[in-house]
Amino acid sequence: MKFLSAASYSAYAPVVLRVGLSLVFLWFGSQQLLHKASWTSFIPDIVVSLSGLSAVTLVVFNGAFEVVFGLALLAGFYTQLSALILALHMFDIAYVVGYDAIGVRDFGLAVATLAIALNATPDIWSVDHFLASRNRTE
Amino acid sequence: MKQKIIPAVIFLVVAGVVILIITQIAKKNAPNPTNPDTTATATTTIPATSFTFAEVAKHATAADCWTTVNGNVYNLTPFVSKHPGGVGAISQICGVDGTAAFTDQHGGQRKPEKELAGLEIGTLKK
């Protein structure tokens, strides 16, 4: 049963983690771009007053940020850097949200994203892997 | 080392520029805050009245979701699909008293309370 041998599917573990998490970021990012008004209530007042920007602008910026780095993560382009930025972003959100169901969920997403950032070997379906193997052959 | 850092910096700069462009484009399409959106209009045009708990209990699905919090009745229907915590979490309080669930999750948080206030349609008959 080669399919069930560890070696046959372990290479896909980072792919599943990367693609799965990138879809989460893309969903949340696109929702913030499409339904801005529904997300403004989650921007802390202090962030609005310190930034000098409107809550809608901050929602849109946050949505664009998650979409852009979510796409980079989905493609596996600068995977470690993209994952690290998204992980720090999620840790910040979890900290701001605090200790409740949403905060704990976001902390879990942050840790999972950090796991991608810590993986120095590009997974087999990533652009990074493709570029690295192309450079080796040249 | 330099060979790795420069492309990474370029990547970050390009990503930043794309984020700013998306922000500018999306901001142009944002609703004018001085004009109430359709949701606000829909909820504020419903006359304030009082409801029995049996009436509230009839609206117990995500597609038709009413709840009560601290003796007030709220029509959550337009907000269910937009709830950042997911449809599953908010639909648990459809048709039932949501006081405990809302207080546990959002008690003391000004913004969710403000959002909830915008969905008020009346009070609960005693």
PDB file of C-alpha atoms in Angstrom:
ATOM      1  CA  MET A   1       0.000   0.000   0.000  1.00  0.00           C
ATOM      2  CA  LYS A   2       2.278   2.751  -1.254  1.00  0.00           C
ATOM      3  CA  PHE A   3      -0.491   5.365  -0.907  1.00  0.00           C
ATOM      4  CA  LEU A   4      -0.571   4.863   2.826  1.00  0.00           C
ATOM      5  CA  SER A   5       3.187   4.917   3.334  1.00  0.00           C
ATOM      6  CA  ALA A   6       4.392   7.998   5.174  1.00  0.00           C
ATOM      7  CA  ALA A   7       6.875   8.935   2.467  1.00  0.00           C
ATOM      8  CA  SER A   8       4.208   9.069  -0.229  1.00  0.00           C
ATOM      9  CA  TYR A   9       2.017  11.698   1.380  1.00  0.00           C
ATOM     10  CA  SER A  10       4.209  13.553   3.858  1.00  0.00           C
ATOM     11  CA  ALA A  11       5.470  15.798   1.057  1.00  0.00           C
ATOM     12  CA  TYR A  12       1.921  17.086   0.675  1.00  0.00           C
ATOM     13  CA  ALA A  13       1.537  18.084   4.344  1.00  0.00           C
ATOM     14  CA  PRO A  14       3.078  21.557   3.897  1.00  0.00           C
ATOM     15  CA  VAL A  15       1.104  22.014   0.668  1.00  0.00           C
ATOM     16  CA  VAL A  16      -2.179  21.287   2.456  1.00  0.00           C
ATOM     17  CA  LEU A  17      -1.260  23.613   5.325  1.00  0.00           C
ATOM     18  CA  ARG A  18      -0.160  26.433   3.016  1.00  0.00           C
ATOM     19  CA  VAL A  19      -3.098  26.224   0.605  1.00  0.00           C
ATOM     20  CA  GLY A  20      -5.660  25.734   3.375  1.00  0.00           C
ATOM     21  CA  LEU A  21      -4.481  28.736   5.355  1.00  0.00           C
ATOM     22  CA  SER A  22      -4.087  30.922   2.297  1.00  0.00           C
ATOM     23  CA  LEU A  23      -7.744  30.273   1.420  1.00  0.00           C
ATOM     24  CA  VAL A  24      -8.714  31.420   4.923  1.00  0.00           C
ATOM     25  CA  PHE A  25      -6.789  34.679   4.485  1.00  0.00           C
ATOM     26  CA  LEU A  26      -8.207  35.177   0.996  1.00  0.00           C
ATOM     27  CA  TRP A  27     -11.764  34.635   2.219  1.00  0.00           C
ATOM     28  CA  PHE A  28     -11.441  37.064   5.124  1.00  0.00           C
ATOM     29  CA  GLY A  29      -9.573  39.599   2.984  1.00  0.00           C
ATOM     30  CA  SER A  30     -12.105  39.501   0.160  1.00  0.00           C
ATOM     31  CA  GLN A  31     -15.025  39.738   2.611  1.00  0.00           C
ATOM     32  CA  GLN A  32     -13.487  42.902   4.058  1.00  0.00           C
ATOM     33  CA  LEU A  33     -13.166  44.391   0.584  1.00  0.00           C
ATOM     34  CA  LEU A  34     -16.682  43.400  -0.449  1.00  0.00           C
ATOM     35  CA  HIS A  35     -18.569  44.147   2.794  1.00  0.00           C
ATOM     36  CA  LYS A  36     -16.583  46.958   4.387  1.00  0.00           C
ATOM     37  CA  ALA A  37     -19.341  48.296   6.596  1.00  0.00           C
ATOM     38  CA  SER A  38     -19.821  44.948   8.343  1.00  0.00           C
ATOM     39  CA  TRP A  39     -16.209  44.891   9.506  1.00  0.00           C
ATOM     40  CA  THR A  40     -15.752  48.436  10.783  1.00  0.00           C
ATOM     41  CA  SER A  41     -17.121  47.510  14.203  1.00  0.00           C
ATOM     42  CA  PHE A  42     -14.096  45.261  14.722  1.00  0.00           C
ATOM     43  CA  ILE A  43     -11.562  48.056  14.311  1.00  0.00           C
ATOM     44  CA  PRO A  44     -10.577  49.217  17.806  1.00  0.00           C
ATOM     45  CA  ASP A  45     -11.294  52.906  18.473  1.00  0.00           C
ATOM     46  CA  ILE A  46      -7.682  53.490  19.503  1.00  0.00           C
ATOM     47  CA  VAL A  47      -6.437  52.306  16.097  1.00  0.00           C
ATOM     48  CA  VAL A  48      -8.804  54.724  14.356  1.00  0.00           C
ATOM     49  CA  SER A  49      -7.731  57.654  16.533  1.00  0.00           C
ATOM     50  CA  LEU A  50      -4.006  56.857  16.361  1.00  0.00           C
ATOM     51  CA  SER A  51      -3.929  56.298  12.607  1.00  0.00           C
ATOM     52  CA  GLY A  52      -6.074  59.275  11.722  1.00  0.00           C
ATOM     53  CA  LEU A  53      -7.774  57.105   9.093  1.00  0.00           C
ATOM     54  CA  SER A  54     -11.447  56.178   8.907  1.00  0.00           C
ATOM     55  CA  ALA A  55     -12.544  52.720  10.040  1.00  0.00           C
ATOM     56  CA  VAL A  56     -13.606  51.908   6.455  1.00  0.00           C
ATOM     57  CA  THR A  57     -10.140  52.785   5.136  1.00  0.00           C
ATOM     58  CA  LEU A  58      -8.527  50.574   7.768  1.00  0.00           C
ATOM     59  CA  VAL A  59     -10.864  47.684   6.891  1.00  0.00           C
ATOM     60  CA  VAL A  60     -10.091  48.068   3.193  1.00  0.00           C
ATOM     61  CA  PHE A  61      -6.339  48.298   3.856  1.00  0.00           C
ATOM     62  CA  ASN A  62      -6.491  45.222   6.080  1.00  0.00           C
ATOM     63  CA  GLY A  63      -8.522  43.347   3.448  1.00  0.00           C
ATOM     64  CA  ALA A  64      -6.078  44.300   0.677  1.00  0.00           C
ATOM     65  CA  PHE A  65      -3.163  43.263   2.884  1.00  0.00           C
ATOM     66  CA  GLU A  66      -4.693  39.831   3.530  1.00  0.00           C
ATOM     67  CA  VAL A  67      -5.604  39.334  -0.140  1.00  0.00           C
ATOM     68  CA  VAL A  68      -2.130  40.269  -1.441  1.00  0.00           C
ATOM     69  CA  PHE A  69      -0.160  38.176   1.044  1.00  0.00           C
ATOM     70  CA  GLY A  70      -2.836  35.445   0.898  1.00  0.00           C
ATOM     71  CA  LEU A  71      -2.257  35.212  -2.858  1.00  0.00           C
ATOM     72  CA  ALA A  72       1.518  35.084  -2.337  1.00  0.00           C
ATOM     73  CA  LEU A  73       1.003  32.294   0.192  1.00  0.00           C
ATOM     74  CA  LEU A  74      -1.377  30.444  -2.128  1.00  0.00           C
ATOM     75  CA  ALA A  75       1.152  30.593  -4.949  1.00  0.00           C
ATOM     76  CA  GLY A  76       4.019  29.732  -2.627  1.00  0.00           C
ATOM     77  CA  PHE A  77       5.875  32.870  -3.688  1.00  0.00           C
ATOM     78  CA  TYR A  78       8.213  34.169  -0.985  1.00  0.00           C
ATOM     79  CA  THR A  79       6.378  31.661   1.168  1.00  0.00           C
ATOM     80  CA  GLN A  80       8.400  32.090   4.346  1.00  0.00           C
ATOM     81  CA  LEU A  81       8.331  35.875   4.247  1.00  0.00           C
ATOM     82  CA  SER A  82       4.618  36.033   3.372  1.00  0.00           C
ATOM     83  CA  ALA A  83       3.760  33.518   6.085  1.00  0.00           C
ATOM     84  CA  LEU A  84       5.839  35.375   8.659  1.00  0.00           C
ATOM     85  CA  ILE A  85       4.106  38.673   7.871  1.00  0.00           C
ATOM     86  CA  LEU A  86       0.668  37.041   8.014  1.00  0.00           C
ATOM     87  CA  ALA A  87       1.553  35.236  11.248  1.00  0.00           C
ATOM     88  CA  LEU A  88       2.641  38.491  12.926  1.00  0.00           C
ATOM     89  CA  HIS A  89      -0.549  40.105  11.640  1.00  0.00           C
ATOM     90  CA  MET A  90      -2.639  37.294  13.143  1.00  0.00           C
ATOM     91  CA  PHE A  91      -0.789  37.413  16.471  1.00  0.00           C
ATOM     92  CA  ASP A  92      -1.543  41.126  16.618  1.00  0.00           C
ATOM     93  CA  ILE A  93      -5.235  40.533  15.857  1.00  0.00           C
ATOM     94  CA  ALA A  94      -5.430  37.766  18.466  1.00  0.00           C
ATOM     95  CA  TYR A  95      -3.820  40.085  21.016  1.00  0.00           C
ATOM     96  CA  VAL A  96      -6.194  42.948  20.204  1.00  0.00           C
ATOM     97  CA  VAL A  97      -9.277  40.695  20.219  1.00  0.00           C
ATOM     98  CA  GLY A  98      -8.264  39.211  23.561  1.00  0.00           C
ATOM     99  CA  TYR A  99      -9.206  36.011  25.298  1.00  0.00           C
ATOM    100  CA  ASP A 100     -12.457  34.872  23.722  1.00  0.00           C
ATOM    101  CA  ALA A 101     -13.528  32.346  21.076  1.00  0.00           C
ATOM    102  CA  ILE A 102     -12.431  34.560  18.165  1.00  0.00           C
ATOM    103  CA  GLY A 103      -9.133  35.461  19.840  1.00  0.00           C
ATOM    104  CA  VAL A 104      -8.289  31.807  20.498  1.00  0.00           C
ATOM    105  CA  ARG A 105      -9.197  30.879  16.912  1.00  0.00           C
ATOM    106  CA  ASP A 106      -6.977  33.650  15.546  1.00  0.00           C
ATOM    107  CA  PHE A 107      -4.141  32.581  17.831  1.00  0.00           C
ATOM    108  CA  GLY A 108      -4.422  29.069  16.368  1.00  0.00           C
ATOM    109  CA  LEU A 109      -4.329  30.471  12.827  1.00  0.00           C
ATOM    110  CA  ALA A 110      -1.297  32.576  13.767  1.00  0.00           C
ATOM    111  CA  VAL A 111       0.586  29.553  15.111  1.00  0.00           C
ATOM    112  CA  ALA A 112      -0.284  27.465  12.040  1.00  0.00           C
ATOM    113  CA  THR A 113       0.901  30.291   9.776  1.00  0.00           C
ATOM    114  CA  LEU A 114       4.088  30.592  11.799  1.00  0.00           C
ATOM    115  CA  ALA A 115       4.668  26.873  11.185  1.00  0.00           C
ATOM    116  CA  ILE A 116       4.743  27.620   7.442  1.00  0.00           C
ATOM    117  CA  ALA A 117       7.181  30.468   8.017  1.00  0.00           C
ATOM    118  CA  LEU A 118       9.496  28.151   9.945  1.00  0.00           C
ATOM    119  CA  ASN A 119       9.601  25.584   7.133  1.00  0.00           C
ATOM    120  CA  ALA A 120      12.767  26.482   5.223  1.00  0.00           C
ATOM    121  CA  THR A 121      12.166  23.909   2.468  1.00  0.00           C
ATOM    122  CA  PRO A 122       9.722  25.098  -0.208  1.00  0.00           C
ATOM    123  CA  ASP A 123       6.926  22.551  -0.680  1.00  0.00           C
ATOM    124  CA  ILE A 124       6.605  20.718  -3.980  1.00  0.00           C
ATOM    125  CA  TRP A 125       3.685  22.767  -5.353  1.00  0.00           C
ATOM    126  CA  SER A 126       5.094  26.188  -4.577  1.00  0.00           C
ATOM    127  CA  VAL A 127       6.545  28.765  -6.949  1.00  0.00           C
ATOM    128  CA  ASP A 128       9.567  28.932  -4.639  1.00  0.00           C
ATOM    129  CA  HIS A 129      10.203  25.222  -5.252  1.00  0.00           C
ATOM    130  CA  PHE A 130       9.855  25.697  -9.002  1.00  0.00           C
ATOM    131  CA  LEU A 131      12.259  28.651  -9.019  1.00  0.00           C
ATOM    132  CA  ALA A 132      14.762  26.857  -6.789  1.00  0.00           C
ATOM    133  CA  SER A 133      14.793  23.727  -8.967  1.00  0.00           C
ATOM    134  CA  ARG A 134      15.111  25.862 -12.121  1.00  0.00           C
ATOM    135  CA  ASN A 135      18.091  27.696 -10.633  1.00  0.00           C
ATOM    136  CA  ARG A 136      19.730  24.374  -9.782  1.00  0.00           C
ATOM    137  CA  THR A 137      19.429  23.110 -13.349  1.00  0.00           C
ATOM    138  CA  GLU A 138      20.827  26.328 -14.851  1.00  0.00           C
TER     139      GLU A 138
ATOM    140  CA  MET B   1      23.032  37.252   1.595  1.00  0.00           C
ATOM    141  CA  LYS B   2      22.546  40.483  -0.348  1.00  0.00           C
ATOM    142  CA  GLN B   3      21.342  38.422  -3.288  1.00  0.00           C
ATOM    143  CA  LYS B   4      18.458  37.139  -1.160  1.00  0.00           C
ATOM    144  CA  ILE B   5      17.569  40.352   0.651  1.00  0.00           C
ATOM    145  CA  ILE B   6      17.211  42.625  -2.387  1.00  0.00           C
ATOM    146  CA  PRO B   7      14.550  40.501  -4.170  1.00  0.00           C
ATOM    147  CA  ALA B   8      12.686  40.106  -0.855  1.00  0.00           C
ATOM    148  CA  VAL B   9      12.675  43.881  -0.349  1.00  0.00           C
ATOM    149  CA  ILE B  10      11.477  44.357  -3.925  1.00  0.00           C
ATOM    150  CA  PHE B  11       8.703  41.814  -3.263  1.00  0.00           C
ATOM    151  CA  LEU B  12       7.621  43.715  -0.147  1.00  0.00           C
ATOM    152  CA  VAL B  13       7.669  47.059  -1.947  1.00  0.00           C
ATOM    153  CA  VAL B  14       5.606  45.684  -4.843  1.00  0.00           C
ATOM    154  CA  ALA B  15       3.178  44.058  -2.386  1.00  0.00           C
ATOM    155  CA  GLY B  16       2.872  47.367  -0.523  1.00  0.00           C
ATOM    156  CA  VAL B  17       2.157  49.271  -3.716  1.00  0.00           C
ATOM    157  CA  VAL B  18      -0.487  46.718  -4.759  1.00  0.00           C
ATOM    158  CA  ILE B  19      -2.106  46.954  -1.311  1.00  0.00           C
ATOM    159  CA  LEU B  20      -2.250  50.750  -1.568  1.00  0.00           C
ATOM    160  CA  ILE B  21      -3.728  50.581  -5.081  1.00  0.00           C
ATOM    161  CA  ILE B  22      -6.398  48.092  -3.967  1.00  0.00           C
ATOM    162  CA  THR B  23      -7.135  50.289  -0.934  1.00  0.00           C
ATOM    163  CA  GLN B  24      -7.592  53.363  -3.106  1.00  0.00           C
ATOM    164  CA  ILE B  25      -9.833  51.543  -5.594  1.00  0.00           C
ATOM    165  CA  ALA B  26     -11.948  49.873  -2.904  1.00  0.00           C
ATOM    166  CA  LYS B  27     -12.248  53.126  -0.940  1.00  0.00           C
ATOM    167  CA  LYS B  28     -13.802  54.827  -3.957  1.00  0.00           C
ATOM    168  CA  ASN B  29     -16.552  52.208  -3.903  1.00  0.00           C
ATOM    169  CA  ALA B  30     -17.143  52.552  -0.162  1.00  0.00           C
ATOM    170  CA  PRO B  31     -20.588  53.840   0.857  1.00  0.00           C
ATOM    171  CA  ASN B  32     -20.752  57.465   1.957  1.00  0.00           C
ATOM    172  CA  PRO B  33     -21.078  57.377   5.750  1.00  0.00           C
ATOM    173  CA  THR B  34     -23.403  60.384   5.694  1.00  0.00           C
ATOM    174  CA  ASN B  35     -25.885  58.406   3.630  1.00  0.00           C
ATOM    175  CA  PRO B  36     -27.513  55.504   5.482  1.00  0.00           C
ATOM    176  CA  ASP B  37     -27.071  52.202   3.679  1.00  0.00           C
ATOM    177  CA  THR B  38     -29.943  49.939   2.780  1.00  0.00           C
ATOM    178  CA  THR B  39     -29.524  47.764   5.858  1.00  0.00           C
ATOM    179  CA  ALA B  40     -29.773  50.733   8.155  1.00  0.00           C
ATOM    180  CA  THR B  41     -32.795  51.981   6.268  1.00  0.00           C
ATOM    181  CA  ALA B  42     -34.447  48.597   6.416  1.00  0.00           C
ATOM    182  CA  THR B  43     -33.966  48.273  10.146  1.00  0.00           C
ATOM    183  CA  THR B  44     -34.768  51.840  11.092  1.00  0.00           C
ATOM    184  CA  THR B  45     -37.976  52.032   9.065  1.00  0.00           C
ATOM    185  CA  ILE B  46     -39.523  49.154  11.001  1.00  0.00           C
ATOM    186  CA  PRO B  47     -41.650  50.866  13.645  1.00  0.00           C
ATOM    187  CA  ALA B  48     -40.653  50.301  17.223  1.00  0.00           C
ATOM    188  CA  THR B  49     -43.071  47.929  18.839  1.00  0.00           C
ATOM    189  CA  SER B  50     -43.177  45.087  21.291  1.00  0.00           C
ATOM    190  CA  PHE B  51     -43.196  41.380  20.580  1.00  0.00           C
ATOM    191  CA  THR B  52     -44.033  38.276  22.556  1.00  0.00           C
ATOM    192  CA  PHE B  53     -41.343  35.651  22.910  1.00  0.00           C
ATOM    193  CA  ALA B  54     -43.528  33.311  20.809  1.00  0.00           C
ATOM    194  CA  GLU B  55     -43.293  35.791  17.937  1.00  0.00           C
ATOM    195  CA  VAL B  56     -39.521  35.974  18.277  1.00  0.00           C
ATOM    196  CA  ALA B  57     -39.280  32.173  18.358  1.00  0.00           C
ATOM    197  CA  LYS B  58     -40.895  31.994  14.901  1.00  0.00           C
ATOM    198  CA  HIS B  59     -37.777  33.626  13.427  1.00  0.00           C
ATOM    199  CA  ALA B  60     -35.340  30.886  14.298  1.00  0.00           C
ATOM    200  CA  THR B  61     -33.324  30.348  11.140  1.00  0.00           C
ATOM    201  CA  ALA B  62     -30.254  32.036   9.685  1.00  0.00           C
ATOM    202  CA  ALA B  63     -32.425  33.286   6.800  1.00  0.00           C
ATOM    203  CA  ASP B  64     -34.942  34.815   9.206  1.00  0.00           C
ATOM    204  CA  CYS B  65     -33.229  35.479  12.489  1.00  0.00           C
ATOM    205  CA  TRP B  66     -34.635  37.383  15.444  1.00  0.00           C
ATOM    206  CA  THR B  67     -33.274  37.321  18.945  1.00  0.00           C
ATOM    207  CA  THR B  68     -33.688  39.063  22.265  1.00  0.00           C
ATOM    208  CA  VAL B  69     -30.954  40.645  24.342  1.00  0.00           C
ATOM    209  CA  ASN B  70     -31.714  42.269  27.690  1.00  0.00           C
ATOM    210  CA  GLY B  71     -35.427  42.588  26.903  1.00  0.00           C
ATOM    211  CA  ASN B  72     -34.996  44.140  23.456  1.00  0.00           C
ATOM    212  CA  VAL B  73     -35.842  42.394  20.188  1.00  0.00           C
ATOM    213  CA  TYR B  74     -33.366  42.402  17.312  1.00  0.00           C
ATOM    214  CA  ASN B  75     -33.700  41.354  13.679  1.00  0.00           C
ATOM    215  CA  LEU B  76     -30.259  39.881  12.969  1.00  0.00           C
ATOM    216  CA  THR B  77     -31.168  38.623   9.473  1.00  0.00           C
ATOM    217  CA  PRO B  78     -29.174  41.234   7.479  1.00  0.00           C
ATOM    218  CA  PHE B  79     -26.147  40.702   9.704  1.00  0.00           C
ATOM    219  CA  VAL B  80     -26.053  36.881   9.905  1.00  0.00           C
ATOM    220  CA  SER B  81     -24.007  36.366   6.733  1.00  0.00           C
ATOM    221  CA  LYS B  82     -21.689  39.222   7.707  1.00  0.00           C
ATOM    222  CA  HIS B  83     -20.916  38.008  11.228  1.00  0.00           C
ATOM    223  CA  PRO B  84     -17.116  37.726  11.420  1.00  0.00           C
ATOM    224  CA  GLY B  85     -17.413  34.880  13.913  1.00  0.00           C
ATOM    225  CA  GLY B  86     -19.318  32.842  11.328  1.00  0.00           C
ATOM    226  CA  VAL B  87     -22.949  32.117  10.533  1.00  0.00           C
ATOM    227  CA  GLY B  88     -22.927  29.086  12.830  1.00  0.00           C
ATOM    228  CA  ALA B  89     -22.065  31.112  15.911  1.00  0.00           C
ATOM    229  CA  ILE B  90     -24.692  33.812  15.449  1.00  0.00           C
ATOM    230  CA  SER B  91     -27.471  31.527  14.211  1.00  0.00           C
ATOM    231  CA  GLN B  92     -27.387  29.721  17.559  1.00  0.00           C
ATOM    232  CA  ILE B  93     -29.270  32.659  19.057  1.00  0.00           C
ATOM    233  CA  CYS B  94     -31.922  32.898  16.306  1.00  0.00           C
ATOM    234  CA  GLY B  95     -35.391  32.538  17.808  1.00  0.00           C
ATOM    235  CA  VAL B  96     -34.082  32.328  21.371  1.00  0.00           C
ATOM    236  CA  ASP B  97     -32.881  34.691  24.071  1.00  0.00           C
ATOM    237  CA  GLY B  98     -29.343  35.687  23.094  1.00  0.00           C
ATOM    238  CA  THR B  99     -28.521  37.685  26.216  1.00  0.00           C
ATOM    239  CA  ALA B 100     -26.073  35.196  27.709  1.00  0.00           C
ATOM    240  CA  ALA B 101     -24.391  34.371  24.388  1.00  0.00           C
ATOM    241  CA  PHE B 102     -23.990  38.017  23.391  1.00  0.00           C
ATOM    242  CA  THR B 103     -22.791  39.109  26.812  1.00  0.00           C
ATOM    243  CA  ASP B 104     -20.268  36.262  27.037  1.00  0.00           C
ATOM    244  CA  GLN B 105     -18.885  36.979  23.575  1.00  0.00           C
ATOM    245  CA  HIS B 106     -19.156  40.744  23.228  1.00  0.00           C
ATOM    246  CA  GLY B 107     -20.059  42.102  26.668  1.00  0.00           C
ATOM    247  CA  GLY B 108     -18.356  45.447  27.263  1.00  0.00           C
ATOM    248  CA  GLN B 109     -17.279  45.777  23.625  1.00  0.00           C
ATOM    249  CA  ARG B 110     -18.687  49.063  22.411  1.00  0.00           C
ATOM    250  CA  LYS B 111     -18.644  48.317  18.683  1.00  0.00           C
ATOM    251  CA  PRO B 112     -20.610  45.034  18.693  1.00  0.00           C
ATOM    252  CA  GLU B 113     -23.119  46.657  21.050  1.00  0.00           C
ATOM    253  CA  LYS B 114     -23.449  49.569  18.635  1.00  0.00           C
ATOM    254  CA  GLU B 115     -23.903  47.146  15.742  1.00  0.00           C
ATOM    255  CA  LEU B 116     -26.576  45.283  17.695  1.00  0.00           C
ATOM    256  CA  ALA B 117     -28.370  48.527  18.548  1.00  0.00           C
ATOM    257  CA  GLY B 118     -28.718  49.235  14.830  1.00  0.00           C
ATOM    258  CA  LEU B 119     -30.685  45.996  14.433  1.00  0.00           C
ATOM    259  CA  GLU B 120     -33.220  46.679  17.182  1.00  0.00           C
ATOM    260  CA  ILE B 121     -36.841  46.370  16.101  1.00  0.00           C
ATOM    261  CA  GLY B 122     -38.651  46.600  19.418  1.00  0.00           C
ATOM    262  CA  THR B 123     -38.954  45.343  22.944  1.00  0.00           C
ATOM    263  CA  LEU B 124     -40.011  42.066  24.460  1.00  0.00           C
ATOM    264  CA  LYS B 125     -43.557  41.967  25.876  1.00  0.00           C
ATOM    265  CA  LYS B 126     -43.605  40.926  29.505  1.00  0.00           C
TER     266      LYS B 126
END
